[in-house]
Amino acid sequence: PAESILIATAASLGAAGRGGILWLVLAASAGAIIGDNVGYMIGYGLGWRALRRWGRHIGLSDDRLLLGRYLFRRYGGRVVFLGRFVVLLRTVAAVLAGANRMSWRWFLLCNAAGGILWVGGYSGAAYLLGHEVTRFAAPAGIAIGGAALGVIAGVFLALRRNEQTLMAKAKRNDGGATAQDGAVASA
């Protein structure tokens, strides 16, 4: 949802020609960084114990937990930074960082860099796309409106030209349907 809201808001700002993109980037970056710090604290406080206690129910044996801890300590900064750009990893990277006792300062640096780049990239691209939409919206709207009027006029002319033939078919069809409806109703 965060990604969708970010893109929609930035595109709307761009389409409206409003300049609030910097405020959007600042607010969304702050929200992303703060939210992941809360996740880190939850992971730090509860994560490792929860993984040890319930991990076996999802296939995390003690050996796999040890391997995960080793890998996270070795590559944790990359996981936190790149996790911003991977949907499922974005959700769990902060908790895993806390559970695996990643240094908070290193986490904060990687999290902030990833968060700012993620927010800036997505919102900047959506803003530019929204801004470009306005340039093409008027001509495209005129073309679509003209095509719709052409289709409506064509349908109207076809109905008018074939009105008598269609009316005769409708009367024949309706007469048969009325007789069938009466037969069904009496049964």
Tab-separated table of C-alpha atoms in Angstrom:
chain	number	residue	atom	x	y	z
A	1	PRO	CA	0.000	0.000	0.000
A	2	ALA	CA	2.793	2.470	0.799
A	3	GLU	CA	4.268	2.120	-2.655
A	4	SER	CA	0.889	2.565	-4.355
A	5	ILE	CA	0.000	5.624	-2.280
A	6	LEU	CA	3.430	7.147	-2.894
A	7	ILE	CA	3.182	6.673	-6.662
A	8	ALA	CA	-0.428	7.892	-6.852
A	9	THR	CA	0.288	10.990	-4.776
A	10	ALA	CA	3.409	11.907	-6.735
A	11	ALA	CA	1.655	11.361	-10.074
A	12	SER	CA	-1.266	13.506	-8.895
A	13	LEU	CA	1.096	16.290	-7.861
A	14	GLY	CA	2.786	16.102	-11.240
A	15	ALA	CA	-0.494	16.075	-13.151
A	16	ALA	CA	-1.802	19.051	-11.178
A	17	GLY	CA	1.404	20.987	-11.772
A	18	ARG	CA	1.906	21.428	-8.068
A	19	GLY	CA	5.356	21.693	-6.577
A	20	GLY	CA	4.880	19.767	-3.328
A	21	ILE	CA	7.053	16.845	-4.470
A	22	LEU	CA	9.901	17.818	-2.129
A	23	TRP	CA	7.557	17.746	0.862
A	24	LEU	CA	6.216	14.388	-0.246
A	25	VAL	CA	9.736	12.961	-0.516
A	26	LEU	CA	10.717	14.342	2.899
A	27	ALA	CA	7.562	13.096	4.638
A	28	ALA	CA	7.560	9.673	2.984
A	29	SER	CA	11.292	9.186	3.637
A	30	ALA	CA	10.847	10.104	7.285
A	31	GLY	CA	7.886	7.729	7.580
A	32	ALA	CA	9.782	4.878	5.933
A	33	ILE	CA	12.856	5.373	8.114
A	34	ILE	CA	10.900	5.755	11.352
A	35	GLY	CA	8.685	2.766	10.533
A	36	ASP	CA	11.678	0.537	9.905
A	37	ASN	CA	13.300	1.707	13.136
A	38	VAL	CA	10.195	0.551	14.984
A	39	GLY	CA	10.509	-2.785	13.155
A	40	TYR	CA	14.173	-2.972	14.157
A	41	MET	CA	13.261	-2.403	17.823
A	42	ILE	CA	10.575	-5.104	17.679
A	43	GLY	CA	13.049	-7.503	16.110
A	44	TYR	CA	15.719	-6.587	18.633
A	45	GLY	CA	13.360	-7.087	21.583
A	46	LEU	CA	11.335	-10.088	20.485
A	47	GLY	CA	12.664	-11.386	17.189
A	48	TRP	CA	15.425	-13.829	18.092
A	49	ARG	CA	13.460	-15.430	20.938
A	50	ALA	CA	10.393	-15.730	18.691
A	51	LEU	CA	12.467	-17.274	15.888
A	52	ARG	CA	14.028	-19.781	18.300
A	53	ARG	CA	10.687	-20.659	19.834
A	54	TRP	CA	8.425	-20.856	16.750
A	55	GLY	CA	10.866	-20.997	13.855
A	56	ARG	CA	10.748	-24.791	13.650
A	57	HIS	CA	7.064	-24.519	12.707
A	58	ILE	CA	8.052	-22.739	9.485
A	59	GLY	CA	11.151	-24.810	8.729
A	60	LEU	CA	13.736	-22.776	10.633
A	61	SER	CA	15.853	-25.308	12.497
A	62	ASP	CA	18.617	-24.160	14.855
A	63	ASP	CA	21.152	-24.742	12.046
A	64	ARG	CA	19.155	-22.599	9.632
A	65	LEU	CA	18.822	-19.865	12.242
A	66	LEU	CA	22.599	-19.973	12.754
A	67	LEU	CA	23.177	-19.785	9.003
A	68	GLY	CA	20.686	-16.914	8.675
A	69	ARG	CA	22.374	-15.021	11.487
A	70	TYR	CA	25.793	-15.497	9.867
A	71	LEU	CA	24.533	-14.370	6.462
A	72	PHE	CA	22.677	-11.409	7.911
A	73	ARG	CA	25.715	-10.272	9.864
A	74	ARG	CA	27.835	-10.549	6.738
A	75	TYR	CA	25.383	-9.054	4.225
A	76	GLY	CA	22.857	-7.317	6.474
A	77	GLY	CA	23.606	-3.804	5.228
A	78	ARG	CA	22.901	-4.896	1.657
A	79	VAL	CA	19.746	-6.693	2.753
A	80	VAL	CA	18.425	-3.597	4.527
A	81	PHE	CA	19.377	-1.235	1.679
A	82	LEU	CA	18.148	-3.400	-1.210
A	83	GLY	CA	15.199	-4.678	0.813
A	84	ARG	CA	13.466	-1.373	0.106
A	85	PHE	CA	13.080	-2.388	-3.506
A	86	VAL	CA	11.812	-5.953	-2.905
A	87	VAL	CA	8.214	-6.152	-1.713
A	88	LEU	CA	8.398	-9.033	0.789
A	89	LEU	CA	11.890	-8.164	1.989
A	90	ARG	CA	10.827	-4.552	2.600
A	91	THR	CA	8.356	-5.885	5.138
A	92	VAL	CA	10.716	-8.094	7.146
A	93	ALA	CA	14.237	-6.679	6.692
A	94	ALA	CA	14.051	-4.319	9.670
A	95	VAL	CA	12.715	-6.992	12.014
A	96	LEU	CA	15.404	-9.424	10.831
A	97	ALA	CA	18.076	-6.757	11.331
A	98	GLY	CA	16.962	-6.301	14.929
A	99	ALA	CA	16.561	-10.025	15.577
A	100	ASN	CA	20.074	-10.662	14.264
A	101	ARG	CA	21.502	-7.858	16.385
A	102	MET	CA	22.730	-5.748	13.496
A	103	SER	CA	24.445	-2.612	14.763
A	104	TRP	CA	21.758	0.050	15.060
A	105	ARG	CA	24.004	2.760	13.587
A	106	TRP	CA	24.807	0.611	10.547
A	107	PHE	CA	21.130	-0.292	10.254
A	108	LEU	CA	20.134	3.369	10.461
A	109	LEU	CA	22.614	4.370	7.742
A	110	CYS	CA	21.601	1.555	5.350
A	111	ASN	CA	17.911	2.033	6.127
A	112	ALA	CA	18.028	5.797	5.586
A	113	ALA	CA	19.998	5.512	2.348
A	114	GLY	CA	17.657	2.839	0.991
A	115	GLY	CA	14.542	4.683	2.160
A	116	ILE	CA	15.549	8.008	0.642
A	117	LEU	CA	16.576	6.416	-2.651
A	118	TRP	CA	13.406	4.313	-2.780
A	119	VAL	CA	11.075	7.224	-2.015
A	120	GLY	CA	12.979	9.668	-4.205
A	121	GLY	CA	13.159	7.299	-7.155
A	122	TYR	CA	9.565	6.147	-7.099
A	123	SER	CA	8.021	9.530	-6.346
A	124	GLY	CA	10.313	11.387	-8.763
A	125	ALA	CA	9.491	9.045	-11.630
A	126	ALA	CA	5.760	9.139	-10.850
A	127	TYR	CA	5.838	12.949	-10.567
A	128	LEU	CA	7.495	13.293	-13.964
A	129	LEU	CA	5.068	10.815	-15.493
A	130	GLY	CA	2.120	12.691	-13.987
A	131	HIS	CA	3.519	15.971	-15.301
A	132	GLU	CA	3.848	14.502	-18.807
A	133	VAL	CA	0.311	13.132	-18.678
A	134	THR	CA	-1.053	16.674	-18.612
A	135	ARG	CA	0.804	17.468	-21.815
A	136	PHE	CA	-0.861	14.578	-23.636
A	137	ALA	CA	-4.188	14.577	-21.787
A	138	ALA	CA	-5.864	17.371	-23.763
A	139	PRO	CA	-5.031	16.026	-27.254
A	140	ALA	CA	-5.775	12.448	-26.155
A	141	GLY	CA	-9.059	13.546	-24.575
A	142	ILE	CA	-10.083	15.324	-27.772
A	143	ALA	CA	-9.175	12.276	-29.875
A	144	ILE	CA	-11.045	9.870	-27.580
A	145	GLY	CA	-14.054	12.205	-27.440
A	146	GLY	CA	-14.067	12.510	-31.243
A	147	ALA	CA	-13.857	8.740	-31.638
A	148	ALA	CA	-16.695	8.249	-29.153
A	149	LEU	CA	-18.867	10.777	-31.010
A	150	GLY	CA	-18.069	8.983	-34.283
A	151	VAL	CA	-19.108	5.624	-32.832
A	152	ILE	CA	-22.315	7.078	-31.374
A	153	ALA	CA	-23.157	8.765	-34.689
A	154	GLY	CA	-22.442	5.539	-36.583
A	155	VAL	CA	-24.694	3.508	-34.295
A	156	PHE	CA	-27.432	6.138	-34.562
A	157	LEU	CA	-27.232	6.188	-38.377
A	158	ALA	CA	-27.225	2.374	-38.581
A	159	LEU	CA	-30.286	2.201	-36.332
A	160	ARG	CA	-32.062	4.900	-38.325
A	161	ARG	CA	-31.241	3.286	-41.672
A	162	ASN	CA	-32.373	-0.166	-40.520
A	163	GLU	CA	-35.158	0.928	-38.182
A	164	GLN	CA	-38.012	-0.611	-40.175
A	165	THR	CA	-36.210	-3.948	-40.656
A	166	LEU	CA	-35.182	-4.105	-37.004
A	167	MET	CA	-38.716	-3.157	-35.896
A	168	ALA	CA	-40.209	-6.029	-37.909
A	169	LYS	CA	-37.685	-8.481	-36.394
A	170	ALA	CA	-38.415	-7.162	-32.913
A	171	LYS	CA	-42.182	-7.608	-33.393
A	172	ARG	CA	-41.724	-11.174	-34.666
A	173	ASN	CA	-39.387	-11.988	-31.809
A	174	ASP	CA	-41.545	-10.310	-29.175
A	175	GLY	CA	-44.657	-12.141	-30.393
A	176	GLY	CA	-42.919	-15.485	-29.999
A	177	ALA	CA	-41.540	-14.519	-26.586
A	178	THR	CA	-44.946	-13.363	-25.380
A	179	ALA	CA	-46.536	-16.690	-26.392
A	180	GLN	CA	-43.730	-18.601	-24.706
A	181	ASP	CA	-43.953	-16.437	-21.568
A	182	GLY	CA	-47.679	-17.198	-21.366
A	183	ALA	CA	-47.048	-20.908	-21.796
A	184	VAL	CA	-44.379	-20.880	-19.086
A	185	ALA	CA	-46.563	-18.833	-16.752
A	186	SER	CA	-49.497	-21.264	-17.085
A	187	ALA	CA	-47.308	-24.333	-16.500
